[in-house]
CSV table of C-alpha atoms in Angstrom, one decimal:
chain,number,residue,atom,x,y,z
B,15,MET,CA,73.6,48.5,36.2
B,16,SER,CA,73.3,49.9,39.6
B,17,GLU,CA,69.9,51.5,41.0
B,18,SER,CA,69.5,55.0,41.5
B,19,PRO,CA,70.0,56.4,44.9
B,20,THR,CA,66.3,57.7,45.1
B,21,LEU,CA,64.9,54.3,44.2
B,22,GLY,CA,66.8,52.5,46.9
B,23,ALA,CA,65.9,55.3,49.6
B,24,GLU,CA,62.1,54.8,48.7
B,25,ALA,CA,62.7,51.1,49.2
B,26,ALA,CA,64.7,51.6,52.4
B,27,ALA,CA,61.8,53.8,53.7
B,28,SER,CA,59.3,51.2,53.1
B,29,VAL,CA,61.2,48.2,54.9
B,30,VAL,CA,60.9,47.5,58.6
B,31,PRO,CA,63.0,45.0,60.2
B,32,ALA,CA,61.3,41.5,61.0
B,33,SER,CA,62.7,41.4,64.4
B,34,SER,CA,65.2,43.2,66.4
B,35,GLY,CA,67.6,40.5,66.5
B,36,THR,CA,67.8,39.7,62.5
B,37,PRO,CA,69.8,42.1,60.6
B,38,SER,CA,68.5,43.9,57.8
B,39,PRO,CA,68.7,42.5,54.3
B,40,ALA,CA,70.3,44.1,51.4
B,41,ILE,CA,68.8,46.9,49.4
B,42,GLY,CA,68.6,45.0,46.6
B,43,GLN,CA,66.4,42.1,48.4
B,44,ALA,CA,64.1,44.5,49.8
B,45,SER,CA,60.9,43.2,47.9
B,46,ALA,CA,61.2,39.7,49.3
B,47,SER,CA,61.0,40.8,53.0
B,48,VAL,CA,58.8,43.9,52.8
B,49,VAL,CA,55.8,44.1,55.4
B,50,VAL,CA,52.9,46.5,54.6
B,51,VAL,CA,51.9,48.8,57.5
B,52,PRO,CA,48.3,49.0,58.5
B,53,GLU,CA,45.8,51.7,57.8
B,54,PRO,CA,45.7,54.6,60.2
B,55,GLU,CA,42.4,54.6,62.4
B,56,SER,CA,41.3,57.7,61.2
B,57,ALA,CA,40.6,55.9,57.9
B,58,VAL,CA,38.5,53.2,59.4
B,59,LYS,CA,35.9,55.2,61.6
B,60,PRO,CA,34.3,57.0,58.5
B,61,ARG,CA,33.3,53.6,57.1
B,62,SER,CA,31.8,52.3,60.4
B,63,LYS,CA,29.9,55.5,60.8
B,64,LYS,CA,28.2,55.0,57.4
B,65,ARG,CA,27.4,51.4,58.1
B,66,LEU,CA,25.8,52.4,61.7
B,67,VAL,CA,23.7,55.1,60.0
B,68,LEU,CA,22.4,52.7,57.3
B,69,LEU,CA,21.4,50.1,59.9
B,70,ALA,CA,19.6,52.7,62.1
B,71,LEU,CA,17.7,53.9,58.7
B,72,LEU,CA,16.9,50.4,58.0
B,73,ALA,CA,15.5,49.7,61.6
B,74,VAL,CA,13.5,53.0,61.5
B,75,ALA,CA,11.9,51.9,58.2
B,76,ILE,CA,11.3,48.4,59.5
B,77,GLY,CA,9.7,49.9,62.5
B,78,ALA,CA,7.7,52.5,60.6
B,79,GLY,CA,6.5,50.0,58.2
B,80,GLY,CA,5.6,47.8,61.1
B,81,TYR,CA,3.7,50.7,62.8
B,82,LYS,CA,1.6,51.6,59.5
B,83,GLY,CA,0.9,47.9,59.0
B,84,TYR,CA,-0.7,47.6,62.5
B,85,ASP,CA,-2.2,51.1,62.6
B,86,TRP,CA,-3.8,50.0,59.0
B,87,TRP,CA,-4.9,46.5,60.4
B,88,THR,CA,-6.5,48.2,63.6
B,89,VAL,CA,-7.7,51.7,62.0
B,90,GLY,CA,-7.2,52.1,58.8
B,91,ARG,CA,-8.9,49.4,57.0
B,92,PHE,CA,-12.1,50.7,58.5
B,93,PHE,CA,-11.9,54.0,56.6
B,94,VAL,CA,-13.6,54.0,53.4
B,95,THR,CA,-12.5,57.2,51.4
B,96,THR,CA,-13.5,58.8,48.3
B,97,ASP,CA,-12.7,62.2,46.6
B,98,ASP,CA,-15.7,62.3,44.5
B,99,ALA,CA,-17.8,64.6,46.9
B,100,TYR,CA,-19.0,67.9,46.6
B,101,VAL,CA,-20.6,70.4,48.7
B,102,GLN,CA,-24.5,70.5,47.6
B,103,ALA,CA,-27.5,72.9,48.7
B,104,ASP,CA,-31.3,73.0,47.5
B,105,ILE,CA,-30.5,76.5,45.6
B,106,SER,CA,-33.9,78.3,44.9
B,107,VAL,CA,-34.2,80.1,41.8
B,108,LEU,CA,-36.2,83.1,42.6
B,109,ALA,CA,-38.6,84.2,39.5
B,110,ALA,CA,-41.2,86.5,38.5
B,111,LYS,CA,-44.9,85.0,39.0
B,112,ILE,CA,-46.5,87.7,36.9
B,113,PRO,CA,-45.5,90.2,33.9
B,114,GLY,CA,-44.4,93.7,34.6
B,115,TYR,CA,-41.4,96.2,35.1
B,116,LEU,CA,-39.4,96.0,38.1
B,117,ALA,CA,-39.8,98.9,40.1
B,118,ALA,CA,-36.9,98.0,42.8
B,119,VAL,CA,-34.4,95.5,43.4
B,120,PRO,CA,-33.2,96.2,46.5
B,121,VAL,CA,-30.6,93.4,46.9
B,122,MET,CA,-26.9,92.5,46.0
B,123,ASN,CA,-25.0,89.4,45.2
B,124,GLY,CA,-23.8,88.3,48.5
B,125,GLN,CA,-26.1,89.7,50.4
B,126,THR,CA,-27.5,87.7,53.3
B,127,LEU,CA,-31.5,87.5,53.5
B,128,HIS,CA,-34.1,86.1,56.1
B,129,LYS,CA,-37.4,84.5,55.3
B,130,GLY,CA,-39.9,87.4,53.9
B,131,ASP,CA,-37.3,89.9,53.1
B,132,VAL,CA,-38.1,91.9,49.8
B,133,VAL,CA,-35.8,90.7,46.9
B,134,ALA,CA,-37.6,92.7,44.1
B,135,ARG,CA,-40.8,94.7,43.5
B,136,ILE,CA,-42.8,94.8,40.5
B,137,ASP,CA,-44.9,97.9,39.2
B,138,ASP,CA,-48.0,97.3,41.1
B,139,GLY,CA,-50.2,100.3,39.4
B,140,ASP,CA,-52.3,98.1,36.9
B,141,TYR,CA,-52.8,95.3,39.3
B,142,ARG,CA,-54.2,97.7,42.0
B,143,LEU,CA,-57.0,98.6,39.6
B,144,ALA,CA,-57.6,95.2,38.6
B,145,ARG,CA,-58.4,94.2,42.2
B,146,GLN,CA,-60.6,97.1,43.0
B,147,ALA,CA,-62.6,96.7,39.7
B,148,ALA,CA,-63.1,93.3,40.9
B,149,HIS,CA,-64.0,94.2,44.3
B,150,ASP,CA,-66.6,96.9,42.6
B,151,LYS,CA,-68.4,94.0,40.7
B,152,LEU,CA,-68.5,91.9,43.5
B,153,VAL,CA,-70.0,94.6,45.7
B,154,THR,CA,-72.5,95.3,43.0
B,155,GLN,CA,-73.6,91.5,42.5
B,156,GLU,CA,-74.0,91.2,46.4
B,157,ALA,CA,-76.6,93.8,46.2
B,158,ALA,CA,-78.3,92.5,43.5
B,159,ILE,CA,-78.4,89.3,45.6
B,160,VAL,CA,-79.8,91.0,48.4
B,161,ARG,CA,-82.6,92.6,46.2
B,162,ILE,CA,-83.4,89.4,44.9
B,163,GLY,CA,-83.9,87.9,48.6
B,164,ARG,CA,-86.3,90.9,49.5
B,165,GLN,CA,-88.4,90.2,46.6
B,166,ILE,CA,-88.6,86.5,47.7
B,167,GLU,CA,-89.4,87.6,51.1
B,168,ALA,CA,-92.5,90.0,49.9
B,169,ALA,CA,-93.6,87.4,47.3
B,170,GLN,CA,-93.9,84.6,50.4
B,171,ALA,CA,-95.6,87.3,52.4
B,172,GLN,CA,-98.3,87.8,49.5
B,173,ILE,CA,-98.5,83.9,49.5
B,174,VAL,CA,-99.6,83.9,53.0
B,175,GLN,CA,-101.9,86.6,52.7
B,176,SER,CA,-103.3,85.2,49.7
B,177,ALA,CA,-103.7,81.9,51.5
B,178,SER,CA,-105.6,83.5,54.4
B,179,GLN,CA,-108.1,84.9,51.6
B,180,ILE,CA,-108.6,81.4,50.5
B,181,ASP,CA,-109.8,80.5,53.6
B,182,ALA,CA,-112.3,83.2,54.0
B,183,ALA,CA,-113.3,82.7,50.3
B,184,LYS,CA,-114.1,78.8,51.1
B,185,ALA,CA,-116.0,79.8,54.2
B,186,ASP,CA,-118.3,82.3,52.1
B,187,SER,CA,-118.5,79.3,49.5
B,188,VAL,CA,-119.7,76.9,52.0
B,189,ARG,CA,-122.0,79.5,53.6
B,190,ALA,CA,-123.2,80.3,50.0
B,191,THR,CA,-123.6,76.6,48.9
B,192,ALA,CA,-125.7,76.0,52.2
B,193,ASP,CA,-128.0,78.9,51.5
B,194,TYR,CA,-128.6,77.6,47.9
B,195,ALA,CA,-129.4,74.3,49.3
B,196,ARG,CA,-131.9,75.6,51.8
B,197,GLN,CA,-133.7,77.7,49.0
B,198,GLN,CA,-133.9,74.5,46.6
B,199,GLN,CA,-135.7,73.0,49.8
B,200,LEU,CA,-138.1,75.7,50.1
B,201,GLU,CA,-138.6,75.8,46.5
B,202,LYS,CA,-140.1,72.4,46.5
B,203,VAL,CA,-143.1,73.4,48.8
B,204,ASP,CA,-143.1,76.8,47.0
B,205,PHE,CA,-142.5,78.9,50.0
B,206,VAL,CA,-139.8,80.9,48.3
B,207,ALA,CA,-139.6,83.5,45.5
B,208,LYS,CA,-138.0,82.3,42.4
B,209,SER,CA,-135.5,85.4,42.5
B,210,ARG,CA,-134.2,84.7,45.9
B,211,ILE,CA,-133.4,80.9,44.5
B,212,GLU,CA,-131.4,82.5,41.8
B,213,GLN,CA,-129.7,84.9,43.9
B,214,ALA,CA,-128.6,82.4,46.1
B,215,ARG,CA,-127.2,80.3,43.1
B,216,ALA,CA,-125.2,83.5,41.9
B,217,ASP,CA,-123.8,83.9,45.5
B,218,ARG,CA,-122.6,80.4,45.2
B,219,ASP,CA,-121.3,80.5,42.0
B,220,ARG,CA,-119.3,83.7,42.9
B,221,THR,CA,-117.9,82.4,46.1
B,222,ASP,CA,-116.7,79.2,44.6
B,223,ALA,CA,-114.9,81.4,41.5
B,224,THR,CA,-113.5,83.5,44.4
B,225,VAL,CA,-111.8,80.5,45.8
B,226,LYS,CA,-110.5,79.2,42.8
B,227,GLY,CA,-108.9,82.6,41.7
B,228,ALA,CA,-107.3,82.8,45.2
B,229,GLU,CA,-105.8,79.4,44.7
B,230,ALA,CA,-104.8,80.4,41.4
B,231,SER,CA,-102.9,83.6,42.5
B,232,VAL,CA,-101.4,81.5,45.1
B,233,ILE,CA,-99.8,79.2,42.5
B,234,VAL,CA,-98.6,82.0,40.5
B,235,MET,CA,-97.0,83.4,43.5
B,236,ARG,CA,-95.1,80.4,44.4
B,237,ALA,CA,-93.9,80.0,40.8
B,238,ASN,CA,-92.6,83.8,40.9
B,239,VAL,CA,-90.9,82.4,44.2
B,240,ASP,CA,-89.3,79.9,42.4
B,241,VAL,CA,-88.0,81.9,39.5
B,242,LEU,CA,-86.5,84.5,42.2
B,243,ARG,CA,-84.8,81.8,44.2
B,244,ALA,CA,-83.3,80.3,40.8
B,245,GLN,CA,-82.5,84.0,39.8
B,246,ARG,CA,-81.0,84.3,43.3
B,247,GLN,CA,-79.0,81.2,42.9
B,248,GLU,CA,-77.6,82.2,39.5
B,249,ALA,CA,-76.7,85.5,41.1
B,250,GLU,CA,-74.7,83.8,43.8
B,251,GLY,CA,-73.0,81.6,41.2
B,252,VAL,CA,-71.8,84.9,39.6
B,253,ALA,CA,-70.7,86.4,42.9
B,254,ALA,CA,-68.6,83.5,43.7
B,255,GLU,CA,-67.0,84.0,40.0
B,256,LEU,CA,-66.7,87.6,41.0
B,257,ARG,CA,-65.0,86.8,44.3
B,258,THR,CA,-62.4,84.3,42.9
B,259,ALA,CA,-61.8,87.3,40.3
B,260,GLU,CA,-61.1,89.5,43.4
B,261,ALA,CA,-59.1,86.8,45.2
B,262,ARG,CA,-57.0,86.3,41.9
B,263,ALA,CA,-56.4,90.0,41.6
B,264,ALA,CA,-55.5,90.6,45.1
B,265,ARG,CA,-53.0,87.5,44.5
B,266,ASP,CA,-51.5,89.1,41.7
B,267,LEU,CA,-51.0,92.1,43.5
B,268,ASP,CA,-49.4,90.2,46.2
B,269,PHE,CA,-46.8,88.5,43.5
B,270,THR,CA,-45.8,92.3,42.7
B,271,ILE,CA,-43.3,91.9,45.7
B,272,ILE,CA,-40.8,88.7,45.5
B,273,ARG,CA,-39.8,87.8,48.8
B,274,ALA,CA,-37.2,85.3,50.2
B,275,PRO,CA,-38.8,81.8,51.2
B,276,PHE,CA,-36.0,80.8,53.5
B,277,ASP,CA,-32.7,82.4,55.1
B,278,GLY,CA,-30.2,82.4,52.2
B,279,VAL,CA,-27.5,84.3,50.3
B,280,VAL,CA,-28.0,86.2,47.5
B,281,GLY,CA,-26.6,84.7,44.2
B,282,ASN,CA,-26.4,85.1,40.6
B,283,LYS,CA,-28.5,88.5,40.4
B,284,ALA,CA,-29.9,88.5,36.7
B,285,VAL,CA,-31.9,91.6,36.7
B,286,GLU,CA,-32.2,95.3,37.8
B,287,ALA,CA,-34.5,97.9,38.6
B,288,GLY,CA,-36.6,98.9,35.4
B,289,ALA,CA,-36.3,95.6,33.6
B,290,TYR,CA,-39.5,93.8,31.9
B,291,VAL,CA,-40.0,90.4,33.6
B,292,SER,CA,-42.5,88.0,32.2
B,293,PRO,CA,-44.0,84.8,34.2
B,294,GLY,CA,-40.6,82.6,35.0
B,295,SER,CA,-38.1,85.3,34.3
B,296,ARG,CA,-35.1,84.5,36.4
B,297,ILE,CA,-34.4,87.5,39.3
B,298,ALA,CA,-31.7,85.7,41.4
B,299,ALA,CA,-30.6,82.6,42.9
B,300,LEU,CA,-31.0,82.3,46.9
B,301,VAL,CA,-28.7,79.8,48.5
B,302,PRO,CA,-29.3,78.4,51.6
B,303,LEU,CA,-25.8,78.0,53.3
B,304,GLU,CA,-27.3,76.8,56.9
B,305,SER,CA,-28.7,73.8,55.1
B,306,VAL,CA,-25.7,72.5,53.1
B,307,ARG,CA,-25.2,68.7,52.6
B,308,ILE,CA,-22.3,66.6,51.2
B,309,ASP,CA,-23.1,64.0,47.9
B,310,ALA,CA,-20.4,61.8,48.0
B,311,ASN,CA,-19.9,59.0,45.0
B,312,PHE,CA,-18.5,55.8,46.6
B,313,LYS,CA,-17.5,52.8,44.5
B,314,GLU,CA,-20.0,49.9,44.8
B,315,THR,CA,-17.2,47.8,46.3
B,316,GLN,CA,-16.8,50.2,49.1
B,317,VAL,CA,-20.3,50.3,50.6
B,318,GLU,CA,-20.6,46.9,52.0
B,319,ARG,CA,-20.1,47.9,55.7
B,320,MET,CA,-21.4,51.4,55.2
B,321,HIS,CA,-24.9,52.6,56.6
B,322,PRO,CA,-27.0,55.5,58.0
B,323,GLY,CA,-25.4,57.0,61.3
B,324,GLN,CA,-21.6,56.3,60.7
B,325,ARG,CA,-19.2,59.0,61.5
B,326,VAL,CA,-17.7,61.0,58.4
B,327,HIS,CA,-14.4,63.0,58.3
B,328,ILE,CA,-14.5,65.7,55.9
B,329,ALA,CA,-11.7,67.8,54.3
B,330,VAL,CA,-12.4,70.5,52.4
B,331,ASP,CA,-9.7,71.3,49.6
B,332,ALA,CA,-10.6,75.2,50.3
B,333,TYR,CA,-9.4,75.0,54.0
B,334,PRO,CA,-6.5,72.4,54.1
B,335,GLY,CA,-6.0,70.9,57.5
B,336,ARG,CA,-9.1,71.4,58.7
B,337,ASP,CA,-11.3,68.3,59.9
B,338,ILE,CA,-15.0,68.5,60.1
B,339,ILE,CA,-16.9,65.5,61.4
B,340,GLY,CA,-20.5,64.7,59.6
B,341,GLU,CA,-22.4,61.7,59.5
B,342,VAL,CA,-24.0,59.3,56.8
B,343,GLU,CA,-27.7,60.5,56.1
B,344,PHE,CA,-28.8,57.7,53.8
B,345,LEU,CA,-27.4,55.7,50.6
B,346,SER,CA,-29.0,56.2,47.3
B,347,PRO,CA,-31.7,53.9,46.4
B,348,ALA,CA,-30.0,53.3,43.3
B,349,SER,CA,-26.6,54.0,41.4
B,350,GLY,CA,-25.9,57.4,39.7
B,351,SER,CA,-26.1,55.6,36.2
B,352,VAL,CA,-29.6,54.8,36.5
B,353,PHE,CA,-31.0,58.2,37.3
B,354,SER,CA,-28.8,59.7,34.5
B,355,LEU,CA,-30.7,61.1,31.6
B,356,LEU,CA,-29.5,58.0,29.4
B,357,PRO,CA,-29.1,54.9,31.4
B,358,PRO,CA,-26.9,52.5,30.1
B,359,ASP,CA,-28.1,49.7,28.3
B,360,ASN,CA,-26.0,46.4,28.6
B,361,ALA,CA,-28.1,44.2,26.4
B,362,THR,CA,-26.2,45.2,22.9
B,363,GLY,CA,-23.5,42.4,23.5
B,364,ASN,CA,-20.6,44.8,23.7
B,365,PHE,CA,-20.6,44.8,27.4
B,366,THR,CA,-17.7,46.3,29.4
B,367,LYS,CA,-17.7,45.9,33.0
B,368,ILE,CA,-17.7,49.5,34.8
B,369,VAL,CA,-17.6,49.8,38.7
B,370,GLN,CA,-20.6,51.7,39.5
B,371,ARG,CA,-21.1,54.6,41.9
B,372,LEU,CA,-23.4,55.0,44.6
B,373,PRO,CA,-24.5,58.5,45.6
B,374,VAL,CA,-24.2,59.0,49.3
B,375,ARG,CA,-25.6,61.8,51.4
B,376,VAL,CA,-23.7,63.2,54.4
B,377,ARG,CA,-25.2,65.3,57.0
B,378,VAL,CA,-23.2,68.2,57.9
B,379,PRO,CA,-23.3,69.6,61.5
B,380,ALA,CA,-25.6,72.7,62.0
B,381,ASP,CA,-22.9,74.6,63.6
B,382,ILE,CA,-20.1,73.9,60.9
B,383,ALA,CA,-23.2,75.1,58.3
B,384,ARG,CA,-23.8,78.3,60.1
B,385,GLU,CA,-20.4,79.3,59.8
B,386,GLY,CA,-20.9,79.4,56.1
B,387,VAL,CA,-17.4,78.0,55.1
B,388,LEU,CA,-19.0,75.3,53.2
B,389,ARG,CA,-20.1,76.7,50.0
B,390,PRO,CA,-22.1,74.5,47.4
B,391,GLY,CA,-19.8,73.3,44.7
B,392,LEU,CA,-16.6,73.0,46.7
B,393,SER,CA,-14.8,69.8,46.2
B,394,VAL,CA,-14.3,67.9,49.7
B,395,THR,CA,-12.8,64.4,50.3
B,396,VAL,CA,-14.7,62.2,52.8
B,397,ARG,CA,-13.7,58.9,55.1
B,398,VAL,CA,-16.4,57.1,56.4
B,399,ASP,CA,-15.8,55.0,59.7
B,400,THR,CA,-17.5,51.8,59.2
B,401,ARG,CA,-16.4,50.5,62.7
B,402,ASP,CA,-19.0,50.0,65.3
B,403,PRO,CA,-20.2,53.4,66.7
B,404,LYS,CA,-18.8,52.7,70.1
B,405,THR,CA,-15.5,52.0,68.7
B,406,ALA,CA,-15.5,54.8,66.3
B,407,ALA,CA,-16.4,57.4,69.1
B,408,ALA,CA,-13.0,58.3,69.8
B,409,PRO,CA,-11.5,61.2,68.0
B,410,GLU,CA,-9.3,60.6,64.6
B,411,THR,CA,-5.8,61.2,64.9
B,412,ASP,CA,-3.3,62.4,62.5
B,413,ARG,CA,-1.9,58.9,61.7
B,414,GLN,CA,-5.6,57.8,61.4
B,415,ARG,CA,-6.3,60.1,58.6
B,416,THR,CA,-3.6,59.0,56.7
B,417,ALA,CA,-4.3,55.3,57.0
B,418,SER,CA,-6.4,55.1,53.9
B,419,ALA,CA,-5.6,57.7,50.9
B,420,PRO,CA,-7.8,58.8,48.2
B,421,GLU,CA,-8.7,57.0,45.5
């Protein structure tokens, strides 16, 4: 059977002479002398370009990995990171100290207060009356003390007067006794009348009685002075109690005005004017934004090289991209579980080791705290630079921030 013209033409088109001096073979023998034509250069170039791109990417990856490894070895391994950290502050809950109805609450949530500013006022009518009553009682008692003091002075003056009368009576007694002795001597020689002797004896007895009476009066007067002094001491004790009552009434009157104990921002206002409050009733909370801090909880395996004074890089979730520099203030003296309400008891026999967390206090710069961007309760990520302070003095670069990732 003869070949079709089309097949013979395709075979002839794919055959090239082996050399210029050799005749072409017959069409039927084309398969024995076929030479394949090489692919054009346009088909080779895309493969070469892909190979170059892959090699370039591999080189970049190796270089980046080496750079990262070098960066971690020189910088990153010294950073200790945790995202178990929060902004904290010593929030004060302002409460009433005395019962009463609120006359005014001139503050609102979010209002900035300074130390001494009025937060609330309790109706003070009853407390003013109580203070006035206590003051009046004290004035009356002090007047009684003055009166007793004057009575003591008068009694002491009478004692002095009676003492002088005793001296005069003793002088009369001595004179009468001497006169009676003389009359007795004269009686022995019958030189004096008997009536004269009796008169001298009576004078002697009278003067002796006068002396004894004056001395007894002085004793009574001194006893009265002692009684008056005891009364004055008792009155002074009552006056001291009344002074305490007046001071307590004045203090309660002062408590009708609730003031801010420090600078801060009002939050969680709980009452309005007209409400009745009892001692301990919550009025509002005062947040000291200028004295905020960071409380971070690090694993016990992370605190080996950590100590107070080290630089801390603070990243606030609410302000991405901002890096705040703080300082380690102190490390807690015990782990967080020790201070928990129910500390763990590992003596039960069912022990599972858990990595403990150690609270670390981070001090926030005063200028950052005054900005008010750090609000208590916000989540932050902290990175502690545990290098030598001189080495860590240089500012952290972007590559250093990513050298150690959060847990």
